[in-house]
Amino acid sequence: MTGTEKKLRAVVTVPLREDLCRLIEELEPRIEVVRDHSLLPPMRGPADWSGDPDFARTEGEQQAFDELVDSADVLFGIPDVEPAALARTVAANPRLRWVMTTAAGGGAAIKAAGLDRADLDRVVFTTSAGVHGGPLAEFAVFGVMAGAKDLPRLLADQGTRTWPDRWEMRQLDELTVLIVGLGGIGSECARRFHALGARVWGTTRSGEPVAGVDRLVPLEELRDAVGQVDAIVVTLPGTAQTHHLIGAEILDAVKPGVIIANVGRGTVIDETALLRALDDGRVGFAALDVFEQEPLDDASPLWAHPRVLVSPHTAALSSKEEERIARRFAENAARLLDGEPLTAVVDTVEFY
């Protein structure tokens, strides 16, 4: 780039540490990272992109924030993580070329913005999909291991100081694990389960081979496959096509005692059908990091079910997440400037 060439103007619309703003500029010098930290809510913890809910802008500050956002060629984050704010700036800024959401499942927010087809075709939307793959895959392994070793029984006996007769635990290298969704998270799950000696199956649309996967299962054969596996790991995003994919029909067909772990979206599993399957023993254990309604309603039977592990959508949280997302933004900015395809592009028909 020569000194006279205009830099790509990237506006930071969610809280991002100053050192990470500078990191983006260092990684891709052709970007001007525009930020005003005083107009953004402080984070309450790692990767708290929405920030402190008590933060409020004055009328003048809101106008300044909107003007800053509307000056962008590209956006780091959906403004205030609000679909309505995204819709406003897309309509106000015909120069906007690209928006990266900080959420792996950012397609849902883009859908909620209600953009018309012309805007969806004009602006490229990407997500942080894959950035969270490692932590979520670890939780999936933890969940399957907890089921295989019967963690609820161990905790119950410990709580009553009971020393029972010895009993046999299941071994991971004797299990067949079906990963429903072989995207970024699913691929990381496959790598880990394979390394631990499990036989790994995975659902696929493309039919392309994935490292560590012993058998690819077309989605239309899912019902047959679940009757042959010992554990099911769900990694799919929440879309109209995946809603309640794991429902009564699938759960009726599982091998009795199957272990389920969900690190995708809660809407993929029909929780009413799951509870029935837990109660009658078809599902032996469920480790859930995501739920149909979040926070999980305090009246939900899942809280107290003896064979359910509830994790409050926190398995992906990592102090390194913000840096990984900043690096992803810089990498994709370079691709945009070089005319190359961006990674983790949102499908604006199915919104995943």
Steps between C-alpha positions, in 0.01 A plus 500: 500500500632845412464798728221642282277193509204516731488243778201276562301673774404244764281624784494310829137483614534281810742515794850397391818564698735766365789253474287279274401798285871567454562132430256511207680805360837326536378180335342685208649852451257572216217539755417808702343372821266772621386483862376720780508301822299765682200416280513128572381317813770340716528123495404319821716199419678325212330540161205692648422667169170651617674661796357642820118520466498809723707692245301774326592769250370854510308620197813670373713192560252280315507737204882494503500120519255466211701742286819307574338168411350644183844617380631144469606294205491196728379432853660305782189365666130574472445841664415437866425138394154626400337385173300825482822703518645289218192564285525875567864532393466274194219728379697816585835400348511393135883467524485218755667190353547251781385430856664244727290380791680409820266203551560167331124479443470855372267398220205515739562869572534577130170326431338693786612828340247439221725624221370487145661285234683793339676583827574135575664474158687831536656442841707193585430362847744274679508345846760382746406138430792269574663734752314320778558151361770388743327594827166362384659175383658461843158540663357240262774255601440585866126441457541163331760395757267606784229280353734209435632509857151562647584825672151532658545165676843596627374832636194340660710238677752758609223721636367218719849363583400170339772252401317268259607176342731561205325562170612521140541833325488546124829563320537772239706281269209256487240761405368614165439876510274667243571870444195674356655782301859489373569873474770679696381377839415152375839458337672590827279249681590231248871567546482462875275195512714329237815572701339337803429182307127532433347395170372826353205546266376836376208639304581680178335691223800525270632147534851642528730296727587645842815407693432253777155401373463129425157517338309784336124484556262687265242691703219298344654191661519655847213296645667174402842615623390600852395142568859385450698751710579541869521878511360791299672840494293786356691795354246644255395866486143604570313541171154423368646184345662375823214590737416186706705283267569288806137442588265213581562315173877493548490440875262208454763335281810538721690216659378474863731685739645731236695803624413840352708819510384826345750777422314641199169678554228403743225510239649199318375271779132472593533520878155348563594195295842489667344493847277208402803315365696569820212379716459170316874431471543540128738786582733405783656842550483848344767770531346825378676833458211653302123502539186589307440792735790681664537557786347161571164550670525424870193278461668280239524133606848495347643679804423218739514200269745247646651418161542853365801729527401866458767743380384865461617552140850560630708217353644719223604785727874560500722794585663440160171531308525874445850469354399210276208702364719806446746285306216351295384852413848601383533183291165553332574869443813397311291258293249774422773742391670233289176395331501154657199314644435573867475222759190418706264684264135493607258323269235774465232252396525262797690748722775281641 
